[in-house]
mmCIF file of C-alpha atoms and ligand atoms in Angstrom:
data_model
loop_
_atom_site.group_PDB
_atom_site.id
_atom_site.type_symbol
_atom_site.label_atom_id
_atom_site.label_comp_id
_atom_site.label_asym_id
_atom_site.label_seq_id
_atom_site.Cartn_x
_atom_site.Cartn_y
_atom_site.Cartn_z
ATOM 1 C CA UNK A 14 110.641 87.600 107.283
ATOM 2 C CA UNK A 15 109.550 84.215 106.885
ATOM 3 C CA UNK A 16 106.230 83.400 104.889
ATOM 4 C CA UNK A 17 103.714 81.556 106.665
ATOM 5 C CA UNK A 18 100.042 82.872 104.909
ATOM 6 C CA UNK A 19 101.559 83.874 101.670
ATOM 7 C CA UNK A 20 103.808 82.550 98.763
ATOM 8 C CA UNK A 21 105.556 85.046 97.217
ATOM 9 C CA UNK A 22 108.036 84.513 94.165
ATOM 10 C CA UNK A 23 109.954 86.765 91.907
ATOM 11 C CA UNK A 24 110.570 85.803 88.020
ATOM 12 C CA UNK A 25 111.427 88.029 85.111
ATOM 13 C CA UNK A 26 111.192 91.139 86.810
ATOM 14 C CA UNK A 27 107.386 90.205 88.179
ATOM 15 C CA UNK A 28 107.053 89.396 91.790
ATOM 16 C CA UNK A 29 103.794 87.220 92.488
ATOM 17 C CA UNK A 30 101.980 87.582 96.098
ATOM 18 C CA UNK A 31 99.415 84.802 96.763
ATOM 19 C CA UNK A 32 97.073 84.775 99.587
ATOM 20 C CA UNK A 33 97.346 81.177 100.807
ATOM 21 C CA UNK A 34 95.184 80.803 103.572
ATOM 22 C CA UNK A 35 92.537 78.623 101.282
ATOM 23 C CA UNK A 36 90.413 77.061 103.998
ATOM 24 C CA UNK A 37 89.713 80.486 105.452
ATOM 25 C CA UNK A 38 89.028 81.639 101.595
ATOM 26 C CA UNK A 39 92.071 83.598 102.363
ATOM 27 C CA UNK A 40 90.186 85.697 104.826
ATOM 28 C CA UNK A 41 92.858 88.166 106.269
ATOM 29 C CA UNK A 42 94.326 88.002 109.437
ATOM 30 C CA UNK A 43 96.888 90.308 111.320
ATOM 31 C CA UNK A 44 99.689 88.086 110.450
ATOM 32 C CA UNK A 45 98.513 88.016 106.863
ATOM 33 C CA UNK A 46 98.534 91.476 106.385
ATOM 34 C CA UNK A 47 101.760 91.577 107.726
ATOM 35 C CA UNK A 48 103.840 89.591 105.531
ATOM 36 C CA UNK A 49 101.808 91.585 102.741
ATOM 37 C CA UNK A 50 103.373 94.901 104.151
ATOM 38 C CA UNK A 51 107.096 93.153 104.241
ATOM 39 C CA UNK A 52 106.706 91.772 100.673
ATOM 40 C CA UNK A 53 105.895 95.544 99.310
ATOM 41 C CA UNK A 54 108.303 96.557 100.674
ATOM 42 C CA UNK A 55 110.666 94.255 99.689
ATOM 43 C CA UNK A 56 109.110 94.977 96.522
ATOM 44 C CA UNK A 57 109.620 98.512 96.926
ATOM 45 C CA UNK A 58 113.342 98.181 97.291
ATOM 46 C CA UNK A 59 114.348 95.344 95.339
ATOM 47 C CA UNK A 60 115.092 96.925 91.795
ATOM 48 C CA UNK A 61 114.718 93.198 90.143
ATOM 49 C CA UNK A 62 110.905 93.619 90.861
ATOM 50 C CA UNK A 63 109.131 95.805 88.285
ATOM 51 C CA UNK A 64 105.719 94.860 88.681
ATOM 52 C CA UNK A 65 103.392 93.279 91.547
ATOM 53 C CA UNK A 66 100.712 90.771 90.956
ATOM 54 C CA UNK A 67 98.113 89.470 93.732
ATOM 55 C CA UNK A 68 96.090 86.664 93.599
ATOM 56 C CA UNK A 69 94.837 83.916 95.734
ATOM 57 C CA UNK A 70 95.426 80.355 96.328
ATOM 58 C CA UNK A 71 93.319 77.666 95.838
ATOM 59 C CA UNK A 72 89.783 77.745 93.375
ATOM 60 C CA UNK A 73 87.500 79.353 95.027
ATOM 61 C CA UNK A 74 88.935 83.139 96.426
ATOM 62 C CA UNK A 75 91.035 85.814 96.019
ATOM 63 C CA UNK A 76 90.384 86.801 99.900
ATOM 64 C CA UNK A 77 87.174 86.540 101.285
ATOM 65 C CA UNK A 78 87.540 89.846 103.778
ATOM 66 C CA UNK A 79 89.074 90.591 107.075
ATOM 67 C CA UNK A 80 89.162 87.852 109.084
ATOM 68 C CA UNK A 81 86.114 87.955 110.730
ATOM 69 C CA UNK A 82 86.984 85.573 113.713
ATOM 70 C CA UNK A 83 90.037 87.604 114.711
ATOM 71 C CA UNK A 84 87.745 90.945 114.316
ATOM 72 C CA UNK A 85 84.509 89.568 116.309
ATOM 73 C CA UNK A 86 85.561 90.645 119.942
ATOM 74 C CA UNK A 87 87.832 93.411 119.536
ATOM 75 C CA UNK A 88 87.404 96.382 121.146
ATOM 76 C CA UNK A 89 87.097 100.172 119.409
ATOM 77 C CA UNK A 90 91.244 101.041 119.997
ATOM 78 C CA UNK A 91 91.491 97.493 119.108
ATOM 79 C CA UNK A 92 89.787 97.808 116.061
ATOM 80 C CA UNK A 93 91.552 101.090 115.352
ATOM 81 C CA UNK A 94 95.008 99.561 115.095
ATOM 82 C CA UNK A 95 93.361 96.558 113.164
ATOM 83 C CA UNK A 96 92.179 98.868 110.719
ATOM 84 C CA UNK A 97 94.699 101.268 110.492
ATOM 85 C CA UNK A 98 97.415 98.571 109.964
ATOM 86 C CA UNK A 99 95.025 97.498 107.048
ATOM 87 C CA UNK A 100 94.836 100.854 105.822
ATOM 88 C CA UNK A 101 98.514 101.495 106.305
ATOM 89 C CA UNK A 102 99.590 99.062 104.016
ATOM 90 C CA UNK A 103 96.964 99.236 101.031
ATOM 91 C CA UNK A 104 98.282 102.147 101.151
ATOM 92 C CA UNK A 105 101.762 101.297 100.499
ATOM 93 C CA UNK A 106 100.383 99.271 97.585
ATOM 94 C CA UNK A 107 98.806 102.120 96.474
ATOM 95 C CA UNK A 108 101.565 104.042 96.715
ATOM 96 C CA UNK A 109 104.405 101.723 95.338
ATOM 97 C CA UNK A 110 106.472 103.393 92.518
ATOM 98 C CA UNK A 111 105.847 100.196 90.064
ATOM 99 C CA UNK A 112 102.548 98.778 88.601
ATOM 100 C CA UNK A 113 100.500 96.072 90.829
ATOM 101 C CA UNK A 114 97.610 94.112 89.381
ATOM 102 C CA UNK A 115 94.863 92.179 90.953
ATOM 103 C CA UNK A 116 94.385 88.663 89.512
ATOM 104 C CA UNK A 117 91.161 87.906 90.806
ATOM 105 C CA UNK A 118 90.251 84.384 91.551
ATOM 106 C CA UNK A 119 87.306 84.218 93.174
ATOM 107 C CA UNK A 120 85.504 86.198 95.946
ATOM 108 C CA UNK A 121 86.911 89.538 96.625
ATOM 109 C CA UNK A 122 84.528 90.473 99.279
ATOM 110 C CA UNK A 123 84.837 93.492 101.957
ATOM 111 C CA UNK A 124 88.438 94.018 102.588
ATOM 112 C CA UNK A 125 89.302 91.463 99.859
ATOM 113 C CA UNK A 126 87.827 94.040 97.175
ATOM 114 C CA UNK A 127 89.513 96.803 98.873
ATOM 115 C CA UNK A 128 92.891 95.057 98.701
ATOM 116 C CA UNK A 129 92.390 94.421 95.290
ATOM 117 C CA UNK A 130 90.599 98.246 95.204
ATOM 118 C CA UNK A 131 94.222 99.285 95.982
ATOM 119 C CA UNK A 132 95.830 98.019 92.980
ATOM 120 C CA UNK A 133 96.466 99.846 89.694
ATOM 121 C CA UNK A 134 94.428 97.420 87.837
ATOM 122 C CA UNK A 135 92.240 94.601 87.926
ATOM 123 C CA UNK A 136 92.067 91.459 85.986
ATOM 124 C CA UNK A 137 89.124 89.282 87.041
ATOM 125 C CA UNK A 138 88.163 85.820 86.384
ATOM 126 C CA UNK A 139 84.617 84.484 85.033
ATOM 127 C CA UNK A 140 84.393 83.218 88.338
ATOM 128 C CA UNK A 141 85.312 86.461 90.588
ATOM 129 C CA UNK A 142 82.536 87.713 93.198
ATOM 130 C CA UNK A 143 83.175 91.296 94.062
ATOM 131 C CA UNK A 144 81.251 92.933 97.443
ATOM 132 C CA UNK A 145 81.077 95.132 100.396
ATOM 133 C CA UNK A 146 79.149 93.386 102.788
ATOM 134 C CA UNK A 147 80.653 94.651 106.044
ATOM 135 C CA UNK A 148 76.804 96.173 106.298
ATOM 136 C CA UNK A 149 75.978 92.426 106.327
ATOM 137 C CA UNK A 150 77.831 91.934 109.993
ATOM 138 C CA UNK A 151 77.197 95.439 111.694
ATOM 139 C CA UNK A 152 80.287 97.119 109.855
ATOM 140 C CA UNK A 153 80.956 99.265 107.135
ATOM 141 C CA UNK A 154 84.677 99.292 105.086
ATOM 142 C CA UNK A 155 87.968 99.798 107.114
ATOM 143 C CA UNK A 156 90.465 99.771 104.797
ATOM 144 C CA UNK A 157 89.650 102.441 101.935
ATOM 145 C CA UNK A 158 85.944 100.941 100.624
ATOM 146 C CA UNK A 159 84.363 103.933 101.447
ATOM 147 C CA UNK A 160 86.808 106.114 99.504
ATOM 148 C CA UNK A 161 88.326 104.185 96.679
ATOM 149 C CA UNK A 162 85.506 102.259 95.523
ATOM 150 C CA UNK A 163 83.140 105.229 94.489
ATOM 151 C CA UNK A 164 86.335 107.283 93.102
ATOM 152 C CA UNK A 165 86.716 104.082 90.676
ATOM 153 C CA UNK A 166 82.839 103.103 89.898
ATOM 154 C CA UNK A 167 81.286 106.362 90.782
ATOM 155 C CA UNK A 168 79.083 107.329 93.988
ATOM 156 C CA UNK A 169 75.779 105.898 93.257
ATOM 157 C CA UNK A 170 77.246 102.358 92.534
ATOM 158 C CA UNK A 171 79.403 102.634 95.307
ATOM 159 C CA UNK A 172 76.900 103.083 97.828
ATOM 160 C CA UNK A 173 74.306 100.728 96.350
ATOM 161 C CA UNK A 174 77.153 98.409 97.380
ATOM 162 C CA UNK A 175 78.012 99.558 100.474
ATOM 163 C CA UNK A 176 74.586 100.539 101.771
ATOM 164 C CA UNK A 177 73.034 96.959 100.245
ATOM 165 C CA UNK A 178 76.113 94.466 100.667
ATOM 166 C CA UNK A 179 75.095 92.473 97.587
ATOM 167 C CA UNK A 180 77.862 90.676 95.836
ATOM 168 C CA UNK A 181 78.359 91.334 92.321
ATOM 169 C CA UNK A 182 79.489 88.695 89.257
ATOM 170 C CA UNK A 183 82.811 89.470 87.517
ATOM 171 C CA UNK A 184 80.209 90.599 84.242
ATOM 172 C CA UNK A 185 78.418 93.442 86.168
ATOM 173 C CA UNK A 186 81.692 94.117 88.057
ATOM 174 C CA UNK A 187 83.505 94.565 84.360
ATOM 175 C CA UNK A 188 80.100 96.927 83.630
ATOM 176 C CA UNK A 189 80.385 99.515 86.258
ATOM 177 C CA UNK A 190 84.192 99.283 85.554
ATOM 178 C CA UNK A 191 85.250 97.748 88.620
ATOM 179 C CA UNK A 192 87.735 95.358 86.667
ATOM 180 C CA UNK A 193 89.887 95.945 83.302
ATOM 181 C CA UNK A 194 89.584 92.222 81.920
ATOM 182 C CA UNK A 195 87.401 89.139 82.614
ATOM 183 C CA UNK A 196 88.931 85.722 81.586
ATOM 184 C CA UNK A 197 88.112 82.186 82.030
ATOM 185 C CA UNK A 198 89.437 80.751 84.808
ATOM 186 C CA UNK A 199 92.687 79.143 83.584
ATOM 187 C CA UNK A 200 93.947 81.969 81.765
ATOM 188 C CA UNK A 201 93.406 84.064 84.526
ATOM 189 C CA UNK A 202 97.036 83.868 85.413
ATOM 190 C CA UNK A 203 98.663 83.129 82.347
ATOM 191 C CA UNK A 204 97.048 86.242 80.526
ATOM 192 C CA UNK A 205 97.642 88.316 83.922
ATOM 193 C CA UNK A 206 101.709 87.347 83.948
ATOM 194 C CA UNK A 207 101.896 88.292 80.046
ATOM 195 C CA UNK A 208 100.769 91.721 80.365
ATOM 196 C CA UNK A 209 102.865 91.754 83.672
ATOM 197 C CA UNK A 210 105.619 90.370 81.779
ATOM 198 C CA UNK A 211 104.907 93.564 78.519
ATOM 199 C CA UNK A 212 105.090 96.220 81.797
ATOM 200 C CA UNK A 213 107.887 94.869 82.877
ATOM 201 C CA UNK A 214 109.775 95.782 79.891
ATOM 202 C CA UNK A 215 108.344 99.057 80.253
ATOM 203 C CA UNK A 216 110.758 102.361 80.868
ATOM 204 C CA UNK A 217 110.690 102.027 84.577
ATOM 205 C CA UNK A 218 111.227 105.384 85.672
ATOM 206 C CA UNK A 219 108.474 106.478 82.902
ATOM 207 C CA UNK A 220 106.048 103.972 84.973
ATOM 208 C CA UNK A 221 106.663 105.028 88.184
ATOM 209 C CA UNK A 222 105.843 108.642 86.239
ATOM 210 C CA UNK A 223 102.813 108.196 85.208
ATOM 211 C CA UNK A 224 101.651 106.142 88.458
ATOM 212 C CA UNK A 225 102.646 109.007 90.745
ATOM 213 C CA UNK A 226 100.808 112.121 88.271
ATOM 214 C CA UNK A 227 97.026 109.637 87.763
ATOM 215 C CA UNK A 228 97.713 109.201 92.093
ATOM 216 C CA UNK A 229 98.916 112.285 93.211
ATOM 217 C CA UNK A 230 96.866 114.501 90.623
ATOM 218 C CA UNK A 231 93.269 112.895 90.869
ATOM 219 C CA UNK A 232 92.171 114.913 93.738
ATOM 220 C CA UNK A 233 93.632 118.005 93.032
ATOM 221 C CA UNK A 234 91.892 121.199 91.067
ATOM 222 C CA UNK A 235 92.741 120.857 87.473
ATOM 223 C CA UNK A 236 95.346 123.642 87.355
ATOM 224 C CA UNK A 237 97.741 121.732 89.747
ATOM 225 C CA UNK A 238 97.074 118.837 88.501
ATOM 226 C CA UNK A 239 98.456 119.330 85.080
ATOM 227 C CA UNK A 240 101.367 120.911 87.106
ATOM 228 C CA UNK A 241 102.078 117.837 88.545
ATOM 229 C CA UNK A 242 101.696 116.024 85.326
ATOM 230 C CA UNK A 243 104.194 118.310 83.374
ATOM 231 C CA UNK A 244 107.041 118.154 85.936
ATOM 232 C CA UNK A 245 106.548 114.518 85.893
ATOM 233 C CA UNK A 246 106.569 114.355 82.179
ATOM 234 C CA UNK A 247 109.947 116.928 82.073
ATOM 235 C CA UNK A 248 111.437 114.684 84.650
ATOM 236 C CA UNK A 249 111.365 111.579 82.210
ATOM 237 C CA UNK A 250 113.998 113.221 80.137
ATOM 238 C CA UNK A 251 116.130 112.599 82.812
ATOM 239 C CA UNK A 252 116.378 109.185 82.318
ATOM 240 C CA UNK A 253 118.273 107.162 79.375
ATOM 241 C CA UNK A 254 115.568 104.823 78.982
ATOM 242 C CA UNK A 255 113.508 108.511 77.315
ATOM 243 C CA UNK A 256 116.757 108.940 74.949
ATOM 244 C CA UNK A 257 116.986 105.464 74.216
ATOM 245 C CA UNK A 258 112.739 105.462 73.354
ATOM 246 C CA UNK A 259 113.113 108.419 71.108
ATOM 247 C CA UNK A 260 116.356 107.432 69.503
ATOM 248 C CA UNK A 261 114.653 104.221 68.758
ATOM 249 C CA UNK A 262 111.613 105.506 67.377
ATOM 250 C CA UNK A 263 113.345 108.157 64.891
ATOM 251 C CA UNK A 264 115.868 105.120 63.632
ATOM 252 C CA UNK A 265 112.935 102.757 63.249
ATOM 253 C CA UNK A 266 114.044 99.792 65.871
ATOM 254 C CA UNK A 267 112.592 98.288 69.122
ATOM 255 C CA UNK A 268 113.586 99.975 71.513
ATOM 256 C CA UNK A 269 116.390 98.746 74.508
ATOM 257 C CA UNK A 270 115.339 99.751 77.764
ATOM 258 C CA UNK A 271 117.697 99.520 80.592
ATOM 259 C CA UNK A 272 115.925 100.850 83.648
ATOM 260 C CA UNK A 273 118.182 104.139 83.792
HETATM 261 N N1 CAA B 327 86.794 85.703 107.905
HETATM 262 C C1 CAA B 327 87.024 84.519 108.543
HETATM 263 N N2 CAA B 327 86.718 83.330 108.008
HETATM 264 C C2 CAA B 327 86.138 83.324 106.792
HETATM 265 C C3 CAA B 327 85.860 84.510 106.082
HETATM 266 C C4 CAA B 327 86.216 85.738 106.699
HETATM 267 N N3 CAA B 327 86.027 86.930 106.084
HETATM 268 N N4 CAA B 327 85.259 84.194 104.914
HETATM 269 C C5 CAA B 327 85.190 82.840 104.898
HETATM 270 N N5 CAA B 327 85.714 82.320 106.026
HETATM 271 C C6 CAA B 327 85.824 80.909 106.403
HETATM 272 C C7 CAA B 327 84.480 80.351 106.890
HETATM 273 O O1 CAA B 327 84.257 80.676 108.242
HETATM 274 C C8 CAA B 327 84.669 78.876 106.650
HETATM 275 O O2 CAA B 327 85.458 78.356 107.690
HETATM 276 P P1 CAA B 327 85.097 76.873 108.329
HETATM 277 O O3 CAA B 327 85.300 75.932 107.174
HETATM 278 O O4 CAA B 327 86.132 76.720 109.397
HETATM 279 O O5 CAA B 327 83.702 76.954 108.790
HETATM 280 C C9 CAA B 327 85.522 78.832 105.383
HETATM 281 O O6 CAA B 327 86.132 80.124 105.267
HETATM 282 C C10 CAA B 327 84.708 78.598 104.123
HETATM 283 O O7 CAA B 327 83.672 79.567 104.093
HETATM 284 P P2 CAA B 327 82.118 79.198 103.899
HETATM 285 O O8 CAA B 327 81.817 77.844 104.460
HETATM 286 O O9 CAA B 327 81.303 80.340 104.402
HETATM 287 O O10 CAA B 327 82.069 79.101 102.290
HETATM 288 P P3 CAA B 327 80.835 79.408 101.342
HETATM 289 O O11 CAA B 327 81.249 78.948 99.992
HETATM 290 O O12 CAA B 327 79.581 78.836 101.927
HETATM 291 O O13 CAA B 327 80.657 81.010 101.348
HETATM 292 C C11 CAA B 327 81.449 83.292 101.250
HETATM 293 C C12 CAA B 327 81.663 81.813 100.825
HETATM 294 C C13 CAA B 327 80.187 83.839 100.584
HETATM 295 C C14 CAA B 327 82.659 84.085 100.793
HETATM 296 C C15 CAA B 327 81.290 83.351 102.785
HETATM 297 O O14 CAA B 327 82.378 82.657 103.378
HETATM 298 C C16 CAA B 327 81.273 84.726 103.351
HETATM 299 O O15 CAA B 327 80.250 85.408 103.267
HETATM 300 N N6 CAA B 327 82.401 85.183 103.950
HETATM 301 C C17 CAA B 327 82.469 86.439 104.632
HETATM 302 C C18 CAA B 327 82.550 87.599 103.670
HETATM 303 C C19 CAA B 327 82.582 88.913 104.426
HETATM 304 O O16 CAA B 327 81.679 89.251 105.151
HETATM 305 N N7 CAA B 327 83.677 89.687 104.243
HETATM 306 C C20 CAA B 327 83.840 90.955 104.850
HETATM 307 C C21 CAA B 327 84.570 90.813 106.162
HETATM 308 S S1 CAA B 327 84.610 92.336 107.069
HETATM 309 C C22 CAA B 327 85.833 93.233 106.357
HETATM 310 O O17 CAA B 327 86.458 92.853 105.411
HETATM 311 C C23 CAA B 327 86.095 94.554 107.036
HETATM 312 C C24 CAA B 327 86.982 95.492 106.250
HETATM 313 O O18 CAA B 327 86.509 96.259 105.450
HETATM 314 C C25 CAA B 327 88.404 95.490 106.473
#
């Protein structure tokens, strides 16, 4: 598929997705969201990709919601699919075997927070606005706000939020622990690809491991949740890479992972 709202490049085992529609502040559209479902999954299958980063073009977003002009006179089944094709592929993001951070840029605002809501972890810059205001335009979150936000900040914070619409600075976001990291500006990405780069070296299989058991476990009772997390854990000694780790360890060396 050919790129037309985002650039997407692979290097050193870290693929880099940016939203490049800057004079909309990278609001997304249908086509947008799109070619962000194709590049997962390209991501998804393409074993030189080890780890997903997301930003946004230009200085002043990461993306700045749903495109609101497409959404304006759509109708409920409309809607529905609009939605649900959001939802469909944050959830594929979600759900993606190998770590994906959010290098954010600027505003992430309605379903630009959820998008970046989705990811495993978020870096933010000095600069970064953070917000639900769907409430703001007659709306409330369609693609996992409602959900994900208070399972990562809690419920009260979540639906001061929601209910209120204010947007947050990347400080108060980094309080309520909405983002891992704040950075000036222009280390944003160069701090974001290093500790890309150190995951990327990472056992593989091991990472995909401990993704699935923190996913797949958080919303079950504690009992089967450990289940899940000790069949994961028995499953990395499968894998050469959790030979190679140990072997490494015991005789004292760095330790050569190959992915296997
Ligand atoms: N959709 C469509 N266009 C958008 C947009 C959006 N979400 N956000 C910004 N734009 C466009 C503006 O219309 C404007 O276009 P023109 O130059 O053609 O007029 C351009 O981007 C620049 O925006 P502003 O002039 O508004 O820039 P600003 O600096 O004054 O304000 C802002 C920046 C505070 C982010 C403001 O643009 C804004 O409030 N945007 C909307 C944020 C929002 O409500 N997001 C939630 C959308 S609903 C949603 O996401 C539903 C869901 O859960 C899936």
């Amino acid at each position: 598929m050919a790129y037309d709202n985002i650039l997407f490049t692979v290097d050193g085992g870290v693929a880099t997705l940016t939203f490049n529609r800057p004079k909309a502040l990278n609001a997304m559209n249908s086509a947008t969201m799109a070619e962000l479902s194709d590049a997962v999954s390209h991501c998804r299958k393409d074993d030189a990709v080890k780890v997903l980063v997301l930003t946004g073009a230009g200085e002043k977003a990461f993306v700045a919601g749903a495109d609101i002009s497409q959404m304006q006179d759509l109708r409920p089944q409309e809607a529905l699919a609009f939605m649900e094709a959001g939802q469909e592929t944050l959830r594929q993001i979600e759900t993606l075997p190998k770590p994906v951070i959010a290098a954010v840029n600027g505003y992430a605002l309605g379903g630009g927070a959820e998008i970046a809501l989705a990811c495993d972890i978020r870096f933010a810059s000095e600069k970064a606005v953070f917000g639900q205001p769907e409430i703001l335009i007659g709306l409330i979150p369609g693609w996992g706000g409602t959900q994900r936000l208070p399972r990562i900040i809690g419920m009260g914070r979540a639906k001061e939020l929601i209910l209120g619409g204010a947007q947050i600075d990347a400080k108060r976001a980094y309080e309520i622990g909405l983002v891992n990291r704040i950075l000036p500006p222009e280390q944003l990405m160069e701090e974001t690809l290093k500790f890309a780069r150190k995951l990327a070296e990472m056992p593989g299989f091991a990472l995909k491991m401990a993704k699935h058991a923190v996913n797949y476990g958080y919303d079950l009772a504690l009992d089967n949740a450990c289940r899940l997390e000790v069949e994961c854990c028995a499953q990395c000694f499968s894998t050469d890479d959790q030979k190679e780790g140990m072997k490494a360890f015991l005789e004292k060396r760095k330790p050569a992972f190959k992915g296997k």
